[in-house]
Coordinates of C-alpha atoms and ligand atoms in Angstrom, one line a residue:
X1 CA 92.3 107.0 124.7
X2 CA 93.4 109.2 121.9
X3 CA 97.1 108.6 122.7
X4 CA 96.6 104.9 123.0
X5 CA 95.0 104.8 119.5
X6 CA 97.9 106.8 118.1
X7 CA 100.4 104.4 119.4
X8 CA 98.5 101.4 118.2
X9 CA 98.1 102.8 114.8
X10 CA 101.7 103.9 114.7
X11 CA 103.1 100.6 115.7
X12 CA 101.2 98.9 113.0
X13 CA 102.6 101.3 110.4
X14 CA 106.0 100.8 111.8
X15 CA 105.8 97.1 111.2
X16 CA 104.9 97.9 107.6
X17 CA 107.8 100.3 107.4
X18 CA 110.3 97.8 108.6
X19 CA 109.1 95.2 106.2
X20 CA 109.5 97.5 103.3
X21 CA 112.9 98.6 104.5
X22 CA 112.1 102.3 104.6
X23 CA 115.1 104.4 105.6
X24 CA 114.9 107.4 107.8
X25 CA 115.9 110.4 105.8
X26 CA 115.9 113.0 108.5
X27 CA 114.7 113.7 111.9
X28 CA 114.4 116.9 113.9
X29 CA 115.2 117.3 117.5
X30 CA 112.1 119.4 118.1
X31 CA 109.7 116.7 116.9
X32 CA 107.1 115.5 119.2
X33 CA 107.7 113.1 122.0
X34 CA 106.1 109.7 122.4
X35 CA 106.0 108.4 118.9
X36 CA 108.4 107.3 116.2
X37 CA 109.7 110.1 114.0
X38 CA 111.0 108.0 111.1
X39 CA 108.2 109.1 108.7
X40 CA 109.3 112.7 109.0
X41 CA 111.5 114.1 106.2
X42 CA 113.1 117.5 106.2
X43 CA 112.5 119.7 103.1
X44 CA 115.2 122.3 102.5
X45 CA 113.5 125.4 101.4
X46 CA 115.7 127.7 99.4
X47 CA 114.1 131.0 100.3
X48 CA 116.6 133.0 98.2
X49 CA 115.5 131.1 95.0
X50 CA 111.9 131.8 95.9
X51 CA 112.6 135.5 96.3
X52 CA 114.5 135.6 93.0
X53 CA 111.6 133.9 91.2
X54 CA 109.3 136.6 92.5
X55 CA 111.6 139.4 91.5
X56 CA 112.6 138.0 88.1
X57 CA 109.5 136.2 87.1
X58 CA 106.7 137.6 85.0
X59 CA 103.5 138.2 86.8
X60 CA 100.7 136.0 85.6
X61 CA 98.1 138.4 86.9
X62 CA 97.2 135.7 89.3
X63 CA 98.7 135.9 92.7
X64 CA 98.2 132.2 93.4
X65 CA 100.1 131.2 90.3
X66 CA 102.8 133.7 91.2
X67 CA 103.0 132.2 94.7
X68 CA 103.3 128.7 93.2
X69 CA 106.2 129.8 91.0
X70 CA 108.0 131.2 94.0
X71 CA 107.5 128.2 96.2
X72 CA 108.5 125.8 93.4
X73 CA 111.7 127.8 92.8
X74 CA 112.4 127.4 96.5
X75 CA 111.9 123.6 96.3
X76 CA 114.1 122.8 93.4
X77 CA 116.1 119.7 94.1
X78 CA 113.8 118.5 96.9
X79 CA 111.9 116.1 94.8
X80 CA 108.5 117.6 95.4
X81 CA 106.5 120.4 93.6
X82 CA 103.4 122.3 94.4
X83 CA 101.0 121.4 91.7
X84 CA 97.5 122.4 92.7
X85 CA 95.8 124.9 95.0
X86 CA 92.2 124.4 95.8
X87 CA 90.5 127.4 97.4
X88 CA 87.1 127.1 99.1
X89 CA 85.5 130.5 98.9
X90 CA 82.7 132.3 100.7
X91 CA 81.5 133.1 97.3
X92 CA 82.5 132.7 93.6
X93 CA 86.1 133.4 94.7
X94 CA 86.5 129.6 95.3
X95 CA 88.5 128.0 92.5
X96 CA 91.4 125.6 91.6
X97 CA 94.8 126.8 90.3
X98 CA 97.2 124.4 88.6
X99 CA 100.9 125.1 88.4
X100 CA 101.2 123.6 84.9
X101 CA 98.1 125.1 83.4
X102 CA 97.2 123.3 80.2
X103 CA 93.7 124.5 80.0
X104 CA 91.1 121.9 79.1
X105 CA 93.9 119.2 78.9
X106 CA 94.6 119.6 82.6
X107 CA 96.7 116.8 84.2
X108 CA 95.3 115.9 87.6
X109 CA 97.0 114.2 90.6
X110 CA 96.4 111.1 92.7
X111 CA 98.1 109.0 95.3
X112 CA 99.9 105.9 94.2
X113 CA 99.2 102.7 96.1
X114 CA 102.4 101.0 97.5
X115 CA 104.4 104.0 96.4
X116 CA 108.0 103.2 97.6
X117 CA 108.4 106.9 98.4
X118 CA 105.5 106.9 100.8
X119 CA 107.0 105.4 104.0
X120 CA 105.6 101.9 103.4
X121 CA 102.1 103.1 103.9
X122 CA 101.0 100.6 101.3
X123 CA 97.3 101.1 100.4
X124 CA 96.8 103.5 103.2
X125 CA 96.7 107.3 103.0
X126 CA 97.3 108.3 106.6
X127 CA 97.0 111.8 108.2
X128 CA 98.5 113.8 110.9
X129 CA 97.3 116.9 112.7
X130 CA 99.1 120.1 113.8
X131 CA 98.4 120.1 117.5
X132 CA 99.7 123.6 117.9
X133 CA 97.2 125.4 115.8
X134 CA 93.8 124.1 116.9
X135 CA 90.8 126.0 118.2
X136 CA 89.2 129.1 116.7
X137 CA 88.8 132.7 117.6
X138 CA 85.1 132.2 117.3
X139 CA 85.1 130.0 120.4
X140 CA 85.5 126.4 119.1
X141 CA 87.8 124.5 121.5
X142 CA 91.0 122.8 120.4
X143 CA 89.3 119.5 121.2
X144 CA 86.2 120.4 119.0
X145 CA 88.4 121.3 116.0
X146 CA 90.5 118.2 116.5
X147 CA 87.5 116.0 116.7
X148 CA 86.1 117.6 113.5
X149 CA 89.3 116.7 111.7
X150 CA 89.2 113.1 112.9
X151 CA 85.5 112.8 112.1
X152 CA 86.1 114.1 108.6
X153 CA 88.8 111.5 107.9
X154 CA 86.6 108.7 109.3
X155 CA 83.6 110.0 107.3
X156 CA 85.4 109.6 104.0
X157 CA 87.0 106.3 105.1
X158 CA 83.5 104.9 105.9
X159 CA 82.1 105.4 102.4
X160 CA 81.3 101.8 101.4
X161 CA 82.9 101.7 98.0
X162 CA 86.4 102.4 99.3
X163 CA 87.0 99.1 101.1
X164 CA 90.5 98.9 99.8
X165 CA 91.5 102.3 101.3
X166 CA 92.5 102.8 104.8
X167 CA 92.9 106.3 106.3
X168 CA 94.7 105.9 109.6
X169 CA 95.7 108.6 112.1
X170 CA 99.4 108.9 112.5
X171 CA 99.7 111.4 115.4
X172 CA 99.1 114.9 116.3
X173 CA 102.3 117.0 116.2
X174 CA 103.5 119.1 119.1
X175 CA 105.6 121.1 116.8
X176 CA 104.2 123.5 114.2
X177 CA 103.8 121.7 110.8
X178 CA 103.1 123.2 107.4
X179 CA 105.5 123.6 104.5
X180 CA 103.5 126.3 102.7
X181 CA 103.1 128.1 106.0
X182 CA 106.8 127.9 106.6
X183 CA 107.5 129.4 103.2
X184 CA 105.2 132.4 103.9
X185 CA 106.8 133.1 107.3
X186 CA 103.8 132.2 109.3
X187 CA 105.5 129.5 111.3
X188 CA 105.3 125.9 110.1
X189 CA 108.4 123.9 109.2
X190 CA 110.2 122.0 106.5
X191 CA 109.2 118.8 108.1
X192 CA 106.8 116.7 106.0
X193 CA 105.5 113.2 105.8
X194 CA 105.2 112.0 102.2
X195 CA 102.3 109.8 101.5
X196 CA 100.2 111.6 104.1
X197 CA 97.6 114.3 104.5
X198 CA 98.5 117.1 106.9
X199 CA 96.0 119.1 108.8
X200 CA 98.5 121.9 109.0
X201 CA 96.6 124.4 111.1
X202 CA 93.9 126.9 111.7
X203 CA 95.7 130.1 110.7
X204 CA 95.0 133.8 110.8
X205 CA 93.5 135.6 107.7
X206 CA 96.8 137.2 107.1
X207 CA 98.3 133.9 106.0
X208 CA 95.7 133.5 103.3
X209 CA 96.2 137.0 102.2
X210 CA 99.9 136.4 101.9
X211 CA 99.8 133.0 100.2
X212 CA 96.7 133.6 97.9
X213 CA 96.7 137.3 97.3
X214 CA 94.6 140.4 98.0
X215 CA 91.1 139.6 99.2
X216 CA 91.9 136.0 100.1
X217 CA 92.0 136.7 103.8
X218 CA 88.4 137.6 103.8
X219 CA 87.3 135.4 100.9
X220 CA 88.9 132.0 101.6
X221 CA 87.5 129.6 104.2
X222 CA 90.0 126.8 103.6
X223 CA 92.6 125.7 101.2
X224 CA 94.3 122.5 100.2
X225 CA 97.8 122.4 98.7
X226 CA 98.7 119.3 96.7
X227 CA 102.4 118.5 96.1
X228 CA 103.5 115.9 93.6
X229 CA 106.8 114.1 92.9
X230 CA 106.7 115.3 89.3
X231 CA 106.3 111.7 88.1
X232 CA 103.6 109.3 87.0
X233 CA 105.2 105.9 88.0
X234 CA 101.9 104.0 87.8
X235 CA 101.2 105.3 84.3
X236 CA 97.6 106.2 85.0
X237 CA 97.8 109.6 83.4
X238 CA 97.8 111.4 86.7
X239 CA 100.7 113.0 88.5
X240 CA 101.8 111.2 91.7
X241 CA 100.7 113.0 94.8
X242 CA 103.5 113.3 97.4
X243 CA 101.6 115.1 100.2
X244 CA 98.8 117.5 100.8
X245 CA 98.4 120.3 103.3
X246 CA 95.1 121.6 104.6
X247 CA 94.7 125.0 106.2
X248 CA 91.6 126.6 107.7
X249 CA 91.1 130.4 107.9
X250 CA 90.5 131.5 111.5
X251 CA 88.9 134.8 110.3
X252 CA 85.3 133.4 110.3
X253 CA 82.5 132.6 112.7
X254 CA 83.3 128.9 112.9
X255 CA 80.8 126.8 114.8
X256 CA 79.9 123.1 115.4
X257 CA 76.7 123.5 113.4
X258 CA 75.8 120.4 111.3
X259 CA 73.3 120.8 108.6
X260 CA 72.9 124.4 109.5
X261 CA 71.6 127.1 107.2
X262 CA 72.7 129.9 109.6
X263 CA 75.3 131.2 107.1
X264 CA 72.7 133.6 105.7
X265 CA 71.6 134.7 109.1
X266 CA 74.7 135.2 111.3
X267 CA 77.5 134.1 109.0
X268 CA 78.1 131.0 111.1
X269 CA 79.9 128.3 109.2
X270 CA 80.0 124.6 110.1
X271 CA 83.7 123.9 110.8
X272 CA 83.4 120.2 110.1
X273 CA 81.7 120.7 106.7
X274 CA 84.7 122.8 105.5
X275 CA 87.2 120.3 106.9
X276 CA 85.3 117.5 105.2
X277 CA 85.5 119.4 101.9
X278 CA 89.2 120.0 102.2
X279 CA 89.8 116.3 103.0
X280 CA 88.0 115.5 99.8
X281 CA 90.8 117.4 98.0
X282 CA 93.3 115.5 100.1
X283 CA 91.7 112.4 98.7
X284 CA 92.1 113.6 95.1
X285 CA 88.5 114.9 94.7
X286 CA 88.2 118.1 92.5
X287 CA 85.7 120.9 92.8
X288 CA 82.4 120.1 91.3
X289 CA 79.3 122.0 90.2
X290 CA 78.4 125.4 88.5
X291 CA 77.8 128.5 90.6
X292 CA 74.9 130.8 89.9
X293 CA 73.1 133.6 91.7
X294 CA 69.4 133.5 92.6
X295 CA 67.8 136.1 90.4
X296 CA 65.6 137.3 93.3
X297 CA 67.6 137.0 96.5
X298 CA 71.0 137.1 95.0
X299 CA 72.0 134.1 97.1
X300 CA 74.7 131.9 95.7
X301 CA 73.7 128.4 94.6
X302 CA 75.4 125.5 92.8
X303 CA 74.2 123.0 90.3
X304 CA 74.3 120.3 91.5
X305 CA 74.6 121.3 95.1
X306 CA 77.5 119.3 96.6
X307 CA 80.1 119.1 99.4
X308 CA 82.7 119.6 96.7
X309 CA 81.3 122.8 95.3
X310 CA 83.9 125.6 95.3
X311 CA 82.0 127.7 97.8
X312 CA 80.3 127.1 101.1
X313 CA 76.5 127.4 101.2
X314 CA 75.3 125.1 104.0
X315 CA 76.5 122.7 106.6
X316 CA 76.8 119.3 104.8
X317 CA 78.4 116.4 106.5
X318 CA 77.0 113.6 104.5
X319 CA 78.8 112.2 101.5
X320 CA 76.2 111.2 98.9
X321 CA 75.1 111.9 95.3
X322 CA 77.8 113.4 93.1
X323 CA 80.3 113.6 96.0
X324 CA 80.0 109.9 96.6
X325 CA 80.0 109.1 92.9
X326 CA 83.2 111.2 92.3
X327 CA 84.9 109.6 95.3
X328 CA 84.0 106.1 94.3
X329 CA 85.1 106.5 90.7
X330 CA 88.6 106.9 92.1
X331 CA 88.7 104.9 95.3
X332 CA 86.3 102.1 94.4
X333 CA 89.0 100.3 92.5
X334 CA 91.9 101.2 94.9
X335 CA 94.5 99.8 95.2
X336 CA 94.1 98.3 91.8
X337 CA 94.1 101.5 89.8
Ligands
ZN401 ZN1 87.7 123.2 97.7

């Protein structure tokens, strides 16, 4: 049933592509069988330039920013740029890092409807899933983690205000995807789909430590990397998102535990809640809420408590309140924004 749905979705998108005259930029012989590969583009990563940026560049005393400088040096000439890293922490370590940090005048990023660079996806923001890095060391099956990713996309898609947005499933990839992952030497590849959200894998803690710096392997639950085209073709004051990649840290006790408060008891974390949070970033939602510690217990709280808080506190699969308001302020008018 899953495959049938993939093919149906894909053929619909293919029709859209042909109408828009999208050209195939690059294919790769190792790409998955059974579906069209014309959405896939190959990014040439210049590792030497990245290394030079690391050696020659000044440290910003922020390993995430240093990493972004490296990866962007390696992507020069490829038409995309890593702009934003959103880190979901187990505590106050959760945060957002912008490549071009302008302080309070921060420029944010959003998808452009009918962006000609986005494979003819029109008013849709589709997604694909890395089929090679599913399942968790804590015992969740590949199918359970796959289902949580699909559920998360459908959950955001079902919010009533966003009738103009479609979030279709492209396919699950039988080759290892992930541009950031590729850059860090943890697998992945230079194969991307612009205009789409990539569930790029459940990766070992060492990947997070490498990409995000000391302590990130134990402090980061998940991360979303947002790449832009470096333009604002729709003149909305936001940079144009090219693609986003979501990674989940395998180094935690992931469980299928909706609305669970077990985190304080056995450190169990609801996998789908974290994926839902990361997809929120994929759909241009920023972190929200102020962190504070309970004076008595020392427990971490947020005001207001929301799915899009920068740290995990409880299983939360419903999109309501400030999460819904933030989402609807952006997607309620789509594709007319
Ligand atoms: Zn986040």
